[in-house]
Short mmCIF file of N, CA and C in Angstrom, two decimals:
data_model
loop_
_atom_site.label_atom_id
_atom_site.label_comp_id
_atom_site.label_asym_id
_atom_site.label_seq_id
_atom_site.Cartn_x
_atom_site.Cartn_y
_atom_site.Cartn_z
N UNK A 1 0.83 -1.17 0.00
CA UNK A 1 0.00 0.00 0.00
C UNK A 1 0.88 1.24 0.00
N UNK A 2 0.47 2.06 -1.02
CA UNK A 2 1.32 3.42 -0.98
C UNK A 2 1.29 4.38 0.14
N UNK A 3 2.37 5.21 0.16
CA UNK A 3 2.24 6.43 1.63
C UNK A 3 1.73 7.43 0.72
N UNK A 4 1.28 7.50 -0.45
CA UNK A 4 1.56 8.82 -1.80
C UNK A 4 -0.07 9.55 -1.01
N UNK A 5 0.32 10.98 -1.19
CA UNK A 5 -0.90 12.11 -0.37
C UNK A 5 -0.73 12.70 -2.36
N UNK A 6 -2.18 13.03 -1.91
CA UNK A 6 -2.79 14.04 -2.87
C UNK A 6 -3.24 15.45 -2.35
N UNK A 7 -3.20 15.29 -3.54
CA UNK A 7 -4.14 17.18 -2.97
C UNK A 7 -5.18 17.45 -2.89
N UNK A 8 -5.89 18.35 -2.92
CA UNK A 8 -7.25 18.22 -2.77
C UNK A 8 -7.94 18.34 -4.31
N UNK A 9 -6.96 19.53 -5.00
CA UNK A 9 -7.65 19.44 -6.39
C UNK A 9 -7.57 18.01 -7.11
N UNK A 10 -6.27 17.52 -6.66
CA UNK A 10 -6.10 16.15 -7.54
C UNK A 10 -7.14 15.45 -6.71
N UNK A 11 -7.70 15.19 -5.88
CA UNK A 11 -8.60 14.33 -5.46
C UNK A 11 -9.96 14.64 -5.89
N UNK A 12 -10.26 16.36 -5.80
CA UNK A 12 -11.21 16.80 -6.34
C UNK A 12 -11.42 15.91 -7.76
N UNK A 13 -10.52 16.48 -9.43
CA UNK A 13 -10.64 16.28 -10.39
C UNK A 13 -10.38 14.61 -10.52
N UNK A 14 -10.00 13.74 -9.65
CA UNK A 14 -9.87 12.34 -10.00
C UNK A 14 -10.96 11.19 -9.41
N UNK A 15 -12.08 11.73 -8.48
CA UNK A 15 -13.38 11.39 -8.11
C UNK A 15 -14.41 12.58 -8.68
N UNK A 16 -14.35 13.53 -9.14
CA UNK A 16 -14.85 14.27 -10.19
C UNK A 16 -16.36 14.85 -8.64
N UNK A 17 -15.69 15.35 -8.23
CA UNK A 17 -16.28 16.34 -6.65
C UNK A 17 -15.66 17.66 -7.18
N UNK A 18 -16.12 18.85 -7.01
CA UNK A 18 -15.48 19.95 -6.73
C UNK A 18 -15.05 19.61 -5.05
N UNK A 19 -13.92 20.86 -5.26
CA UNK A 19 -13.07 21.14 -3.99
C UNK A 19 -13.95 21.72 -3.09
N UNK A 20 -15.02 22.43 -3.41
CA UNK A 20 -15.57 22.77 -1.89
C UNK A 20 -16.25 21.94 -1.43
N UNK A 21 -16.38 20.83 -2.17
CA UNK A 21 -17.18 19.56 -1.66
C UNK A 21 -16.58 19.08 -0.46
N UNK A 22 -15.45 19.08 -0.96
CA UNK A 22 -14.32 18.19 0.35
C UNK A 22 -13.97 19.27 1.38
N UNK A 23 -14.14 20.27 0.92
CA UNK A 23 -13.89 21.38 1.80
C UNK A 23 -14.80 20.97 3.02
N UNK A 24 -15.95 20.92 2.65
CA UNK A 24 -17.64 21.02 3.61
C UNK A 24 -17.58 19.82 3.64
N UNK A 25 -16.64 18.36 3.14
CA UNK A 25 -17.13 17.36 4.03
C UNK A 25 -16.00 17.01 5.16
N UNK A 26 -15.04 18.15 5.19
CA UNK A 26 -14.02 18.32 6.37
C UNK A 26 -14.70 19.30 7.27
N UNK A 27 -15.44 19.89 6.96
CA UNK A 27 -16.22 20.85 7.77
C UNK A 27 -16.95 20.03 8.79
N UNK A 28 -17.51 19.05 8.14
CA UNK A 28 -18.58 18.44 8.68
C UNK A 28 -17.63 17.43 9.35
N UNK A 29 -16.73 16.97 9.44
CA UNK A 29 -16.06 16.21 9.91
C UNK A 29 -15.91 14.45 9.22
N UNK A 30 -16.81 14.56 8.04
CA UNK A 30 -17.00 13.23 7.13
C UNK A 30 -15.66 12.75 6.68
N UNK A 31 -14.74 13.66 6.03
CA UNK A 31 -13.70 13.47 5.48
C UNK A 31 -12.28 14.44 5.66
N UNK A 32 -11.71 13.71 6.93
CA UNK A 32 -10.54 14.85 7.66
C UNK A 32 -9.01 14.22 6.27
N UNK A 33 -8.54 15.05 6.33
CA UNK A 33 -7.58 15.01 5.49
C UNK A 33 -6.34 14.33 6.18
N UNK A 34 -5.28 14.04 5.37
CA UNK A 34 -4.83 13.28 6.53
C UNK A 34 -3.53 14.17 6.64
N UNK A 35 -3.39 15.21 5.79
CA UNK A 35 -2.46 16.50 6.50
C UNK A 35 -2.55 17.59 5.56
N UNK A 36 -1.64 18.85 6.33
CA UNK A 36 -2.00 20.17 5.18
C UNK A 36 -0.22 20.36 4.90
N UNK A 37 -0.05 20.95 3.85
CA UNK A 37 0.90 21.62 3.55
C UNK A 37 0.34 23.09 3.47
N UNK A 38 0.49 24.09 4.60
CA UNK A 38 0.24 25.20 4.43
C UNK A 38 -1.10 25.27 4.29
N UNK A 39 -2.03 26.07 3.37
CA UNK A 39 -3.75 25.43 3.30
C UNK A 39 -3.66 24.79 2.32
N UNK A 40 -3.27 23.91 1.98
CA UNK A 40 -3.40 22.93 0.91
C UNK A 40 -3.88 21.22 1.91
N UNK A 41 -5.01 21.04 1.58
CA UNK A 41 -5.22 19.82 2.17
C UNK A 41 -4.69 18.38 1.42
N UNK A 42 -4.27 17.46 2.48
CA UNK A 42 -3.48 16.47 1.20
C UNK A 42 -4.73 14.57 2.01
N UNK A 43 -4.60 14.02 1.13
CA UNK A 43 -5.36 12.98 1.17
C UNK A 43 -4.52 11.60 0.91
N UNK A 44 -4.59 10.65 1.95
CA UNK A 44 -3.61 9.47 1.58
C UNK A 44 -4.90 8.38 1.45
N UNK A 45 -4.33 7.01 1.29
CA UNK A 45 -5.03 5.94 1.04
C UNK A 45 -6.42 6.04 1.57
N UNK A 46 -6.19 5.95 3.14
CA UNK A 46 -7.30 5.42 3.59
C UNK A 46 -8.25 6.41 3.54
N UNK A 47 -7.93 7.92 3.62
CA UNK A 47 -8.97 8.98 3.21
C UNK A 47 -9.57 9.01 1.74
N UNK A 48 -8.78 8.21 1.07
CA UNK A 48 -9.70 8.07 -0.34
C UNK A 48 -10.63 7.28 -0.52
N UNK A 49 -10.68 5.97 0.62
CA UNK A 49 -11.43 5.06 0.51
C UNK A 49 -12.27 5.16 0.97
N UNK A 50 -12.41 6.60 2.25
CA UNK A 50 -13.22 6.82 3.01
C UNK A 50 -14.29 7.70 1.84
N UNK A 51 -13.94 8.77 1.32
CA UNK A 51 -14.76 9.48 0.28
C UNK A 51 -15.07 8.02 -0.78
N UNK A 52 -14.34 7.37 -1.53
CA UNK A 52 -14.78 6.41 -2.11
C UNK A 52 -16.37 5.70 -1.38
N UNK A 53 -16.25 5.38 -0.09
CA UNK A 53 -17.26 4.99 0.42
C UNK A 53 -18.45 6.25 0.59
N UNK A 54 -17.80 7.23 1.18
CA UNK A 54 -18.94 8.32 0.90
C UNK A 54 -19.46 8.61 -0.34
N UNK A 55 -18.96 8.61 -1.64
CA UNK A 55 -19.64 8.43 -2.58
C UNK A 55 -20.41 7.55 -3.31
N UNK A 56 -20.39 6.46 -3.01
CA UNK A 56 -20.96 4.98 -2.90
C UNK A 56 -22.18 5.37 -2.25
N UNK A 57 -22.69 5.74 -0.77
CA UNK A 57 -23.70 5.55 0.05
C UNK A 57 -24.19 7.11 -0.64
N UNK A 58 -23.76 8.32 -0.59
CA UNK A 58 -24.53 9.34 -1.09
C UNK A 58 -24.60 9.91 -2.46
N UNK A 59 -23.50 9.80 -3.10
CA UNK A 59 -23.57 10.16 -4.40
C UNK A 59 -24.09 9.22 -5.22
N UNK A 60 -24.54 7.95 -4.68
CA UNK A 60 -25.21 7.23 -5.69
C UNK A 60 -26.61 7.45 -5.31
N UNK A 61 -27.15 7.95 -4.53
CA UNK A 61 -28.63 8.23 -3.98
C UNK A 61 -28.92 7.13 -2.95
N UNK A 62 -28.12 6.61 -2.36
CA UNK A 62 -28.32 5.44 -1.06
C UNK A 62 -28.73 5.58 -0.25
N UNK A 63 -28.14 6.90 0.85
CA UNK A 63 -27.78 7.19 2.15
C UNK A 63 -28.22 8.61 2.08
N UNK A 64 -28.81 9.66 2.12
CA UNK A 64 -28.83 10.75 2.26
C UNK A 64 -27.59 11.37 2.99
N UNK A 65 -27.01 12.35 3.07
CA UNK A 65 -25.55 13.08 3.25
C UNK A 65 -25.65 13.17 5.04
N UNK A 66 -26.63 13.17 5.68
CA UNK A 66 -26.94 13.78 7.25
C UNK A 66 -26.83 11.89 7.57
N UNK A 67 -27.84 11.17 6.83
CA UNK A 67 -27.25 9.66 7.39
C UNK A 67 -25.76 8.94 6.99
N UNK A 68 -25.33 9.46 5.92
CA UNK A 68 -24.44 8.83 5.76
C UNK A 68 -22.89 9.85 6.78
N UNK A 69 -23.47 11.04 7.05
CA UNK A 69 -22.43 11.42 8.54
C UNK A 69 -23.11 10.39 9.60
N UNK A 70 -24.06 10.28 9.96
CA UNK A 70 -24.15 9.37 11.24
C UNK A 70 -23.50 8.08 10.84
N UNK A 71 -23.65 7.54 9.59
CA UNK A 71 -22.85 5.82 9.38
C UNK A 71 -21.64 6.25 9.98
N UNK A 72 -20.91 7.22 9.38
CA UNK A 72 -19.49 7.33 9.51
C UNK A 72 -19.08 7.67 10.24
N UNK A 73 -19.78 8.33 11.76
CA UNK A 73 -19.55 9.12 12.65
C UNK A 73 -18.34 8.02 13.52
N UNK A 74 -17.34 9.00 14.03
CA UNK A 74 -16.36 8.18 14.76
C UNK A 74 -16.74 7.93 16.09
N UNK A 75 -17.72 8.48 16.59
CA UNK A 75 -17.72 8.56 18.17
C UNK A 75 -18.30 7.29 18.50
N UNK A 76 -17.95 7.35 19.97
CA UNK A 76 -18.20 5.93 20.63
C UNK A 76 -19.62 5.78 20.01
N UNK A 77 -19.81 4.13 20.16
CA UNK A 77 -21.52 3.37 19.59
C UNK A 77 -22.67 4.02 20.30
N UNK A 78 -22.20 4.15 22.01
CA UNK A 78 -23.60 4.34 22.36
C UNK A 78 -23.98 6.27 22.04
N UNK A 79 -22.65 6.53 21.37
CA UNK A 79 -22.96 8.02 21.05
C UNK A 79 -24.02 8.82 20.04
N UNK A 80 -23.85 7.94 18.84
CA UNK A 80 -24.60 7.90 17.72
C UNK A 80 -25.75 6.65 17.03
N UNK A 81 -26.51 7.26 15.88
CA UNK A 81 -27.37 6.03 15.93
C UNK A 81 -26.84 5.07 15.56
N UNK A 82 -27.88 4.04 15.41
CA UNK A 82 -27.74 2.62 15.35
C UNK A 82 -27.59 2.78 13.74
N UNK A 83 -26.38 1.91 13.29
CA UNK A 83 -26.41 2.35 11.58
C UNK A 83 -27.20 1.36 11.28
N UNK A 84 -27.56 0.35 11.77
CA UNK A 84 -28.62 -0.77 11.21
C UNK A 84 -29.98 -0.52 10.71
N UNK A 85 -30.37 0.89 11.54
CA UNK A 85 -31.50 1.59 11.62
C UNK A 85 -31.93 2.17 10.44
N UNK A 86 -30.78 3.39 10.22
CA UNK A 86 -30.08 4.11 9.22
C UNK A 86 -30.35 3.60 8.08
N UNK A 87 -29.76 2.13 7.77
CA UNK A 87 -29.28 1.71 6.44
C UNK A 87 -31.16 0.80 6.34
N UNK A 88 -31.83 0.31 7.66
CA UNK A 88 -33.00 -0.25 7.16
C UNK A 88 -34.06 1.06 6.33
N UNK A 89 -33.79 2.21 6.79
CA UNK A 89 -34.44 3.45 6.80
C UNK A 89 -34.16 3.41 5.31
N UNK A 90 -33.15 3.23 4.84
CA UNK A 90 -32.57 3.83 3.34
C UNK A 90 -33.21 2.96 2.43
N UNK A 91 -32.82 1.19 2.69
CA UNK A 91 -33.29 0.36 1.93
C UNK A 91 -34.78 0.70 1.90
N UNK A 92 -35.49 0.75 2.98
CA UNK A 92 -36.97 1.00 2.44
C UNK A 92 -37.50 2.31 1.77
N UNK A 93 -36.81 2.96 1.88
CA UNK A 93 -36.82 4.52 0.77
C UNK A 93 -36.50 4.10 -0.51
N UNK A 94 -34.88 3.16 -0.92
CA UNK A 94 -35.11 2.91 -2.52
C UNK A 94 -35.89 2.01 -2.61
N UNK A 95 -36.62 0.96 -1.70
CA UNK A 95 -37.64 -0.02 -1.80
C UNK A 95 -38.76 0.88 -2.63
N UNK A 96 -39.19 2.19 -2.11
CA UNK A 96 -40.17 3.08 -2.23
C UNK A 96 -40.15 3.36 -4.28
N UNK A 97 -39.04 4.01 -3.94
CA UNK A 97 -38.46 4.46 -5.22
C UNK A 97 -38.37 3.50 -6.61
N UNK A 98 -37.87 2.59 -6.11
CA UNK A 98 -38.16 1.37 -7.37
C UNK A 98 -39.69 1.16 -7.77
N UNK A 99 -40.38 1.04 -6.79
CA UNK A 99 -41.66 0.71 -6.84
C UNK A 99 -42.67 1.87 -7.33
N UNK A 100 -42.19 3.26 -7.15
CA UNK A 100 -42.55 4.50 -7.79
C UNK A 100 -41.83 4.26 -9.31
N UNK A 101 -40.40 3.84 -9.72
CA UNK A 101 -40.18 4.10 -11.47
C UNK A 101 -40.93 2.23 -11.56
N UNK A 102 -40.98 1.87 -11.34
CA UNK A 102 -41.70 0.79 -12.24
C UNK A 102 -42.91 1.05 -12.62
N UNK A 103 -43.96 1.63 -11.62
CA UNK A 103 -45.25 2.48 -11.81
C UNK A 103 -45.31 3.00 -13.29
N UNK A 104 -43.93 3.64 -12.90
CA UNK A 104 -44.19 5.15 -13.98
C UNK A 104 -43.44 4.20 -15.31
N UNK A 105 -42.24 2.71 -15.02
CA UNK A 105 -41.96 2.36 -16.39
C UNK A 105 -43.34 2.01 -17.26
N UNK A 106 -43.81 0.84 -15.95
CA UNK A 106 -44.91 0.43 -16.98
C UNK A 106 -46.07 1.62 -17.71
N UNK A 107 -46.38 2.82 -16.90
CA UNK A 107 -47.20 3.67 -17.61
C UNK A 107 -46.65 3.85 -19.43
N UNK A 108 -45.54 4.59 -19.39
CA UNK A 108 -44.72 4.76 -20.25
C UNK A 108 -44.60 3.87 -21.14
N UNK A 109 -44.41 2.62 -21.11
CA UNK A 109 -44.36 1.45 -21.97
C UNK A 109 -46.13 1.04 -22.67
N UNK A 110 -47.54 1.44 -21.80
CA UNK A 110 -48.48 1.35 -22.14
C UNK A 110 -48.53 2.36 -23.17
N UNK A 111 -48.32 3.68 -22.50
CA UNK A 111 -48.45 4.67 -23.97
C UNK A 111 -47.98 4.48 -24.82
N UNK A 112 -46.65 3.75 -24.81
CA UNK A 112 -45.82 3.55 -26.39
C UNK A 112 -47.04 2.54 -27.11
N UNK A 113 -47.60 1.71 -26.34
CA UNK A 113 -48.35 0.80 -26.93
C UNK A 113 -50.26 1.06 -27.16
N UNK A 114 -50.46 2.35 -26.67
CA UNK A 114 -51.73 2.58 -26.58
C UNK A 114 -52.23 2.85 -27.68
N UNK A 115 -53.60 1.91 -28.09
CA UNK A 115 -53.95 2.17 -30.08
C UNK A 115 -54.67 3.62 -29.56
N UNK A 116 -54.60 4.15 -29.36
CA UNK A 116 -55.24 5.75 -28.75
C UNK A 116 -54.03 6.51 -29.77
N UNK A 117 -54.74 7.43 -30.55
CA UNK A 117 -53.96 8.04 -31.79
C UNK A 117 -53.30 9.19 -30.90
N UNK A 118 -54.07 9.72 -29.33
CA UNK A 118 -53.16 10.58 -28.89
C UNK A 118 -53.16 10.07 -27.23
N UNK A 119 -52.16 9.02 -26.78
CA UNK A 119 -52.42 8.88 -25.74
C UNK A 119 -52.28 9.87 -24.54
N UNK A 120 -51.42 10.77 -24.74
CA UNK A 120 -51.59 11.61 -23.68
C UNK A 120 -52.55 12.21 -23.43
N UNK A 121 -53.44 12.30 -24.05
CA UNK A 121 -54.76 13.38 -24.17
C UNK A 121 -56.06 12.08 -24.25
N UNK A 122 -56.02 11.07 -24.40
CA UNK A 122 -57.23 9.97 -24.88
C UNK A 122 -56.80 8.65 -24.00
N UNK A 123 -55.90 8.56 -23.55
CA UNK A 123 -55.86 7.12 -22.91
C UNK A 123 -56.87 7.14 -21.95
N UNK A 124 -57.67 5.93 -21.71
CA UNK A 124 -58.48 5.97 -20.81
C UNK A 124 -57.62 5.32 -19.38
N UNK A 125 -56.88 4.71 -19.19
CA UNK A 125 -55.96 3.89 -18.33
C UNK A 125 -55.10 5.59 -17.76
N UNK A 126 -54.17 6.32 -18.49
CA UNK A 126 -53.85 7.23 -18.26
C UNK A 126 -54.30 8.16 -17.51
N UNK A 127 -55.71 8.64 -17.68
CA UNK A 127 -56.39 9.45 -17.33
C UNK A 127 -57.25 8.64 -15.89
N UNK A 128 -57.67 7.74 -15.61
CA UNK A 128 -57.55 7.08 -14.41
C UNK A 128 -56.72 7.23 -13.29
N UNK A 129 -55.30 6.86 -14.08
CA UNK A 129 -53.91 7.28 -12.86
C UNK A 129 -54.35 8.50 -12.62
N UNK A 130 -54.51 9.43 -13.49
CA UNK A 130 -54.16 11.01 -12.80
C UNK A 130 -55.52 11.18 -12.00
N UNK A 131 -56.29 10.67 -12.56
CA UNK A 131 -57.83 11.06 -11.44
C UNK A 131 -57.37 10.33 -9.70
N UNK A 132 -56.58 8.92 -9.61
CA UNK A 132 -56.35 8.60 -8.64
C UNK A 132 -55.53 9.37 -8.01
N UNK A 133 -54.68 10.18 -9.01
CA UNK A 133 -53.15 11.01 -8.09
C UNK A 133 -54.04 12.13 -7.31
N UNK A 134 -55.00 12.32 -7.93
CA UNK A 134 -55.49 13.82 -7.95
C UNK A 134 -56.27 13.31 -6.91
N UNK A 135 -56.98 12.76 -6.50
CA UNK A 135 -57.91 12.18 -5.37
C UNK A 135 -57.05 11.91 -4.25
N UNK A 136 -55.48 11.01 -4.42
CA UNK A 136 -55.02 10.93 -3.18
C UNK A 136 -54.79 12.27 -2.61
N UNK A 137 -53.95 12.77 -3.72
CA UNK A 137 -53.37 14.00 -3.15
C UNK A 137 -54.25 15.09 -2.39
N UNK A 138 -55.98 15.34 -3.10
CA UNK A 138 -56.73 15.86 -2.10
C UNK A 138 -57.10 15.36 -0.99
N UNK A 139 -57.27 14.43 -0.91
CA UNK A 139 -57.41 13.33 0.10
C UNK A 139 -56.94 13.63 1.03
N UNK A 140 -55.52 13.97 1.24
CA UNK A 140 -53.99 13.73 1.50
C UNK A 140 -54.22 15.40 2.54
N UNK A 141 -54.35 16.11 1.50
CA UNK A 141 -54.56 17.56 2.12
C UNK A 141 -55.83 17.91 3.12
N UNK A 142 -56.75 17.38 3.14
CA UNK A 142 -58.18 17.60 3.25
C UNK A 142 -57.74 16.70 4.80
N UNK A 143 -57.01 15.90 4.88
CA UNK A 143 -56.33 15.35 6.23
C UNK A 143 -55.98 16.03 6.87
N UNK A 144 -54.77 16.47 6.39
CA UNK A 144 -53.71 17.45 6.82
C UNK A 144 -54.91 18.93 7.41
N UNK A 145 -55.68 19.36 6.40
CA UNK A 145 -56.44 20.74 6.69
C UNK A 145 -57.10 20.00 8.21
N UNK A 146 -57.88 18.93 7.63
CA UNK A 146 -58.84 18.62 9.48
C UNK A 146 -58.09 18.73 10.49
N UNK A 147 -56.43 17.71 10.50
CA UNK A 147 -56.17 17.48 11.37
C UNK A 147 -55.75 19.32 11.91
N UNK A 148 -55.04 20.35 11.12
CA UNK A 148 -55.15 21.55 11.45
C UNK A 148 -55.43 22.18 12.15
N UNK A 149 -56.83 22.44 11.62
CA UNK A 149 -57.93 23.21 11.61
C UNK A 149 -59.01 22.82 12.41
N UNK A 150 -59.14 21.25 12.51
CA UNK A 150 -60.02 21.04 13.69
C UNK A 150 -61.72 20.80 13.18
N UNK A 151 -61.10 21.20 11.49
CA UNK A 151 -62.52 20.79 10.76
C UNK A 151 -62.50 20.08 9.61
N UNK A 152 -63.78 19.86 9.11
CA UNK A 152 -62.98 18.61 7.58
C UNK A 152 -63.35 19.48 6.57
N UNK A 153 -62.28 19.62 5.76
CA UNK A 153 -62.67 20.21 4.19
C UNK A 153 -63.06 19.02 3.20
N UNK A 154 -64.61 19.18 2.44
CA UNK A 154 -65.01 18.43 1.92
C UNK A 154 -64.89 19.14 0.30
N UNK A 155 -65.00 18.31 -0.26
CA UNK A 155 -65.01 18.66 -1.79
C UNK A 155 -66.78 18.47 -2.56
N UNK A 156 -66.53 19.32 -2.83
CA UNK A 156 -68.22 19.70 -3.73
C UNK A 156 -68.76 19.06 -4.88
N UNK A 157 -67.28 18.31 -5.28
CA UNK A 157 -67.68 17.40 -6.59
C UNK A 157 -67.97 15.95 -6.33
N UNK A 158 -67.54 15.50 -4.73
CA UNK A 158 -67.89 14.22 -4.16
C UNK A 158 -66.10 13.48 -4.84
N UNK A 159 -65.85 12.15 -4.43
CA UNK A 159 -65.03 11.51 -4.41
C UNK A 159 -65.16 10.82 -5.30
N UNK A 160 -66.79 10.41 -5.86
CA UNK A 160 -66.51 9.64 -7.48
C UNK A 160 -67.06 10.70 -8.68
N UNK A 161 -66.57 11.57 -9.00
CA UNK A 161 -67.05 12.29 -9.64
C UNK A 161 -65.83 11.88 -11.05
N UNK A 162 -64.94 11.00 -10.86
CA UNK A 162 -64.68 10.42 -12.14
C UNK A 162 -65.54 9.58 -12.95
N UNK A 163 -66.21 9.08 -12.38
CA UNK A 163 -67.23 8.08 -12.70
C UNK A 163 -68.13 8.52 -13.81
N UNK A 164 -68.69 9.81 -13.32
CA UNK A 164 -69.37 10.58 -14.27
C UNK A 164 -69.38 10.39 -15.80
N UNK A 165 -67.71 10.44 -15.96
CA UNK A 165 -68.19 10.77 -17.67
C UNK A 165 -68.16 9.81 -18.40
#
């Protein structure tokens, strides 16, 4: 294993981060350098592997940047959270996320295939989803307003007013 230190720009331009990235993740204490020449921050092995891993858990969309400081946090165990927690928290967020683009692949793949001469405007399947988005989402609010407000906001068109046409 090499002793060879980098710099910060060379570390910057060879994981393709700008420098104030590393700047603010020494700020934050994610990624301490492992010495300065003057203000020049320099980076050896194991600090590359450490950003290597920080870019893995956040720059690939894994870990959000606030959990992936708690994974990495140095302080004693009973100091910080449980990373088991953390990382179950994450997996069920891209659990979420997969299950949101497959939604939206298969929509996408129906329109390519819909004999509807204009599916964005005529799909009947299409226009369903959005009546459901549009229902949760009032739904969703009309919650949020009761729980508020202390009263229920009802809608004037009723809840099956897709049905109608």
């Amino acid at each position: 294993m090499s002793d060879e230190r980098y710099s910060i720009s060379q570390v910057a331009r060879r994981f393709g981060v700008r420098v104030s990235t590393l700047r603010y993740y020494d700020e934050l204490g994610l990624l301490t350098p492992a010495g300065r020449r003057g203000n020049v921050r320099f980076y050896g092995r194991a600090e590359l592997a450490r950003l290597a891993l920080i870019r893995r858990l956040h720059h690939g969309g894994l870990v959000s940047l606030a959990d992936t400081t708690a994974l990495l946090d140095d302080t004693a165990a009973a100091e910080r959270p449980d990373g088991r927690d953390v990382l179950t928290a994450s997996v069920d967020a891209i659990k979420r996320q997969v299950e949101e683009l497959t939604a939206a692949q298969r929509l996408l793949e129906h329109l390519l295939t819909c004999p509807r001469a204009d599916p964005i405007r005529d799909c009947p399947y299409l226009r369903a989803e959005l009546d459901q988005a549009v229902d949760t989402a009032m739904a969703e609010r009309d919650q949020r307003d009761y729980q508020g407000s202390g009263s229920s906001a009802t809608s004037s068109s009723g809840a099956d007013s897709r049905h109608a046409s």
